Tab-separated table of C-alpha atoms in Angstrom:
chain	number	residue	atom	x	y	z
A	1	LYS	CA	73.286	67.115	136.643
A	2	ASP	CA	72.606	64.717	133.736
A	3	SER	CA	69.605	62.608	134.757
A	4	SER	CA	70.483	60.028	132.074
A	5	PRO	CA	74.280	59.631	132.184
A	6	PRO	CA	76.156	57.131	129.990
A	7	LEU	CA	76.949	53.729	131.464
A	8	TYR	CA	80.461	52.795	132.539
A	9	TYR	CA	80.216	49.173	131.302
A	10	LYS	CA	82.602	47.991	134.032
A	11	PRO	CA	82.575	44.821	136.173
A	12	LEU	CA	80.974	45.103	139.604
A	13	GLU	CA	84.305	45.103	141.456
A	14	GLU	CA	85.515	48.096	139.434
A	15	LEU	CA	82.224	49.905	139.934
A	16	CYS	CA	82.586	49.502	143.689
A	17	LYS	CA	85.887	51.387	143.507
A	18	ILE	CA	84.327	54.093	141.327
A	19	ARG	CA	81.417	54.554	143.755
A	20	SER	CA	83.553	54.773	146.902
A	21	PRO	CA	83.014	56.400	149.368
A	22	ALA	CA	79.284	56.342	148.498
A	23	LYS	CA	77.039	53.828	150.265
A	24	THR	CA	74.547	51.326	148.899
A	25	PRO	CA	70.836	52.138	149.465
A	26	ASP	CA	70.879	50.207	152.763
A	27	GLY	CA	73.969	52.068	154.015
A	28	ARG	CA	76.653	49.471	153.288
A	29	PRO	CA	80.014	50.396	151.750
A	30	PHE	CA	79.873	49.555	148.036
A	31	LYS	CA	82.822	47.180	148.456
A	32	GLU	CA	80.455	44.829	150.342
A	33	LEU	CA	78.021	44.571	147.409
A	34	PRO	CA	79.692	41.619	145.603
A	35	GLY	CA	79.699	39.581	148.812
A	36	LEU	CA	76.044	40.397	149.432
A	37	VAL	CA	75.086	39.184	145.963
A	38	SER	CA	77.206	36.038	146.304
A	39	GLU	CA	75.254	35.078	149.440
A	40	LEU	CA	72.008	34.787	147.474
A	41	PRO	CA	71.061	31.165	146.747
A	42	HIS	CA	71.106	29.834	143.195
A	43	ASN	CA	67.410	29.061	143.040
A	44	GLU	CA	64.181	30.813	142.033
A	45	GLN	CA	63.946	32.943	145.183
A	46	GLY	CA	67.626	33.807	145.040
A	47	TYR	CA	67.351	34.931	141.435
A	48	PHE	CA	64.407	37.152	142.288
A	49	GLY	CA	66.407	38.482	145.232
A	50	ARG	CA	69.153	39.457	142.787
A	51	ILE	CA	66.587	41.153	140.514
A	52	ALA	CA	65.098	43.041	143.469
A	53	LEU	CA	68.547	44.231	144.561
A	54	ALA	CA	69.302	45.280	140.985
A	55	LEU	CA	66.076	47.298	140.781
A	56	LEU	CA	66.758	48.918	144.146
A	57	LEU	CA	70.171	50.020	142.878
A	58	LEU	CA	68.647	51.276	139.625
A	59	GLY	CA	66.063	53.302	141.514
A	60	HIS	CA	68.818	54.963	143.534
A	61	GLY	CA	70.793	55.986	140.455
A	62	TYR	CA	73.111	53.013	139.915
A	63	PRO	CA	72.156	51.560	136.510
A	64	ASP	CA	75.562	49.935	135.903
A	65	GLU	CA	75.239	47.795	139.017
A	66	CYS	CA	71.725	46.800	137.976
A	67	HIS	CA	73.049	45.909	134.524
A	68	ASP	CA	75.831	43.701	135.912
A	69	LEU	CA	73.415	41.849	138.200
A	70	VAL	CA	70.686	41.081	135.654
A	71	LEU	CA	72.994	40.142	132.777
A	72	PRO	CA	73.579	36.532	133.946
A	73	LEU	CA	69.808	36.019	134.237
A	74	SER	CA	68.785	37.654	130.959
A	75	TRP	CA	71.612	36.810	128.513
A	76	PRO	CA	72.501	33.230	127.476
A	77	GLU	CA	76.259	33.837	127.188
A	78	ASP	CA	78.933	34.848	129.693
A	79	MET	CA	79.885	38.541	129.580
A	80	HIS	CA	82.960	40.147	131.112
A	81	ILE	CA	80.885	42.800	132.907
A	82	ALA	CA	78.262	40.362	134.185
A	83	TYR	CA	78.516	39.451	137.859
A	84	GLY	CA	78.862	35.687	137.568
A	85	PRO	CA	78.408	33.220	134.718
A	86	SER	CA	75.187	33.080	132.743
A	87	VAL	CA	72.404	31.051	134.363
A	88	TYR	CA	69.916	31.965	131.644
A	89	HIS	CA	69.217	28.360	130.678
A	90	GLN	CA	68.751	27.308	134.317
A	91	ALA	CA	66.413	30.209	135.159
A	92	SER	CA	62.638	29.999	134.795
A	93	GLU	CA	60.787	32.021	132.172
A	94	SER	CA	59.474	34.275	134.938
A	95	VAL	CA	63.026	35.052	136.113
A	96	ARG	CA	64.110	35.709	132.537
A	97	ALA	CA	61.100	37.991	131.936
A	98	TYR	CA	61.680	40.014	135.110
A	99	SER	CA	65.424	40.311	134.545
A	100	SER	CA	64.924	41.270	130.888
A	101	TYR	CA	62.438	43.943	131.961
A	102	ALA	CA	64.954	45.311	134.460
A	103	HIS	CA	67.535	45.183	131.655
A	104	CYS	CA	65.310	47.310	129.403
A	105	LEU	CA	64.923	49.863	132.210
A	106	VAL	CA	68.719	50.164	132.477
A	107	HIS	CA	69.007	51.089	128.816
A	108	ARG	CA	66.006	53.409	128.951
A	109	ARG	CA	67.906	55.345	131.603
A	110	GLU	CA	70.886	55.414	129.219
A	111	ALA	CA	68.566	57.412	126.937
A	112	PHE	CA	70.281	58.943	123.874
A	113	HIS	CA	73.821	57.907	124.805
A	114	VAL	CA	75.484	55.328	122.578
A	115	GLY	CA	76.276	52.178	124.551
A	116	GLU	CA	77.014	48.518	123.940
A	117	PHE	CA	76.990	47.184	120.385
A	118	GLY	CA	76.854	50.789	119.142
A	119	MET	CA	73.195	51.086	120.114
A	120	VAL	CA	71.525	54.194	121.515
A	121	GLY	CA	70.011	53.547	124.952
A	122	PHE	CA	66.379	53.777	123.837
A	123	GLU	CA	67.083	51.456	120.892
A	124	ASN	CA	68.637	48.912	123.255
A	125	ALA	CA	65.679	49.337	125.618
A	126	ASP	CA	63.350	48.351	122.770
A	127	PHE	CA	65.512	45.268	122.108
A	128	TRP	CA	65.059	44.158	125.715
A	129	SER	CA	61.329	44.924	125.669
A	130	ASN	CA	61.090	42.481	122.774
A	131	ALA	CA	63.170	39.972	124.748
A	132	VAL	CA	60.570	40.149	127.522
A	133	THR	CA	57.742	39.229	125.158
A	134	ARG	CA	59.649	36.167	123.934
A	135	GLU	CA	59.265	34.630	127.399
A	136	ARG	CA	55.718	33.501	126.668
A	137	LYS	CA	54.952	32.142	130.137
A	138	GLY	CA	57.158	34.569	132.017
A	139	VAL	CA	55.606	37.680	130.523
A	140	ASP	CA	52.277	36.765	132.118
A	141	ALA	CA	53.961	36.832	135.546
A	142	LEU	CA	54.759	40.541	135.188
A	143	PRO	CA	52.489	42.993	137.074
A	144	HIS	CA	50.648	44.347	134.020
A	145	LYS	CA	47.417	45.244	135.817
A	146	GLU	CA	49.282	46.920	138.688
A	147	TRP	CA	51.254	49.043	136.234
A	148	LYS	CA	48.130	50.078	134.356
A	149	ARG	CA	46.160	50.777	137.509
A	150	GLY	CA	49.024	52.666	139.140
A	151	ILE	CA	49.692	55.009	136.243
A	152	THR	CA	45.980	55.528	135.614
A	153	GLN	CA	45.437	56.483	139.251
A	154	LEU	CA	48.505	58.739	139.185
A	155	ALA	CA	47.035	60.712	136.293
A	156	ARG	CA	43.595	60.814	137.926
A	157	ASP	CA	44.439	61.542	141.563
A	158	ASN	CA	47.212	64.115	141.179
A	159	GLU	CA	45.474	67.480	140.832
A	160	ASP	CA	48.051	68.918	138.427
A	161	PHE	CA	47.998	65.836	136.206
A	162	SER	CA	44.210	65.509	136.188
A	163	ARG	CA	43.888	69.086	134.913
A	164	ASN	CA	46.668	68.895	132.341
A	165	ALA	CA	45.399	68.376	128.795
A	166	LYS	CA	48.655	66.829	127.567
A	167	VAL	CA	48.752	64.268	130.370
A	168	GLN	CA	45.104	63.330	129.891
A	169	GLU	CA	45.463	63.109	126.100
A	170	TRP	CA	48.458	60.765	126.509
A	171	CYS	CA	46.511	58.592	128.947
A	172	GLN	CA	43.485	58.419	126.639
A	173	ARG	CA	45.648	57.511	123.655
A	174	HIS	CA	47.396	54.668	125.506
A	175	GLY	CA	44.473	53.238	127.471
A	176	PHE	CA	45.287	54.582	130.944
A	177	VAL	CA	41.680	55.450	131.742
A	178	MET	CA	39.077	54.410	134.300
A	179	PRO	CA	37.463	51.949	134.431
A	180	LEU	CA	40.388	49.708	133.517
A	181	GLU	CA	39.790	46.966	131.012
A	182	GLU	CA	39.727	43.547	132.641
A	183	ASP	CA	41.142	41.840	129.553
A	184	SER	CA	43.899	39.638	130.987
A	185	SER	CA	45.563	39.390	127.569
A	186	SER	CA	46.185	43.133	127.478
A	187	HIS	CA	49.816	43.624	128.485
A	188	PHE	CA	51.478	46.780	129.724
A	189	ASP	CA	53.696	48.061	126.901
A	190	SER	CA	57.151	49.097	128.119
A	191	GLU	CA	57.936	50.605	124.710
A	192	THR	CA	55.133	53.127	125.277
A	193	MET	CA	57.026	54.251	128.369
A	194	HIS	CA	60.301	54.368	126.412
A	195	ASP	CA	58.634	56.695	123.899
A	196	LEU	CA	57.187	58.878	126.659
A	197	CYS	CA	60.585	59.314	128.305
A	198	ALA	CA	62.344	59.890	124.976
A	199	ASN	CA	59.876	62.568	123.913
A	200	VAL	CA	60.172	64.375	127.234
A	201	LEU	CA	63.978	64.308	127.147
A	202	ARG	CA	64.110	65.370	123.495
A	203	ASP	CA	61.869	68.434	123.909
A	204	SER	CA	63.609	71.186	125.905
A	205	GLY	CA	60.366	73.186	125.864
A	206	VAL	CA	58.131	70.393	127.133
A	207	ASP	CA	55.288	71.257	129.498
A	208	PRO	CA	56.840	70.917	132.998
A	209	VAL	CA	53.696	69.199	134.330
A	210	PHE	CA	53.901	66.614	131.564
A	211	ARG	CA	57.609	66.133	132.317
A	212	ASP	CA	56.797	65.610	135.996
A	213	PHE	CA	54.113	63.077	135.062
A	214	ALA	CA	56.572	61.136	132.895
A	215	GLN	CA	59.135	61.048	135.704
A	216	GLN	CA	56.617	59.914	138.303
A	217	ALA	CA	55.077	57.300	135.988
A	218	ALA	CA	58.507	55.820	135.199
A	219	ALA	CA	59.438	55.783	138.897
A	220	LEU	CA	56.154	54.048	139.737
A	221	GLU	CA	56.838	51.427	137.063
A	222	VAL	CA	60.148	50.560	138.774
A	223	LYS	CA	58.596	50.530	142.271
A	224	ILE	CA	55.827	48.142	141.237
A	225	LEU	CA	58.301	45.788	139.532
A	226	LEU	CA	60.555	45.926	142.605
A	227	ARG	CA	57.704	45.167	145.000
A	228	ASN	CA	56.678	42.107	142.981
A	229	ALA	CA	60.272	40.882	142.667
A	230	LEU	CA	60.621	41.140	146.450
A	231	LYS	CA	57.462	39.085	146.925
A	232	LEU	CA	58.765	36.428	144.549
A	233	ALA	CA	62.023	36.448	146.503
A	234	GLY	CA	60.024	35.461	149.589
A	235	CYS	CA	59.803	38.832	151.308
A	236	LYS	CA	56.687	39.801	153.277
A	237	LEU	CA	55.500	43.286	152.316
A	238	GLU	CA	52.731	45.620	153.325
A	239	GLU	CA	50.081	45.921	150.607
A	240	ASP	CA	50.450	49.692	150.315
A	241	SER	CA	54.252	49.689	150.065
A	242	THR	CA	54.302	51.146	146.541
């Protein structure tokens, strides 16, 4: 099965029909998803609730639904596939940064497929990574240290990864080493992760341990972003819920 399928680029209501009879991650019929989203309040916590739901869907293999949900938060114009009108100008910079980051993850998953505006997925992912950095206050709200610490610990604590020269060389080259730098101005670079995933997908003969590391690192990146979005949505979480 293609782990990076092309996107449908359909409105949420049409996607619900395509997904049927599959269930959402919490076991609901997909036809209930639009109503669930519509119940979220139009305020800071509600927007982060939408982002968290979008990331949960992305993590379970539904990038189109994630795309439709984050579009109104990350793009200043109305789009026919977006679920609801744009609220970009009403949203805080933190909401725009989080939703733009989720948006870049959607297109990273699109990989080498050609999507909207004739752009290859990884190219579009880079566009949205740059959009994140334009939110000067919002970008600081992203969990940079958690991402760095999580991926560094993944490479250190997993026996296969800690012994793999390619994994350790990649970590050294990109600063995922202990002890972590405490420089608060040092941001986690999503484009580094785009490149990692692209290189792994491009090379059919890639070291399987390195491929596994890339997959687990990318999954951890999503989990950490999701956990922080849930907190900002007002949810109470256990500290070790990553």
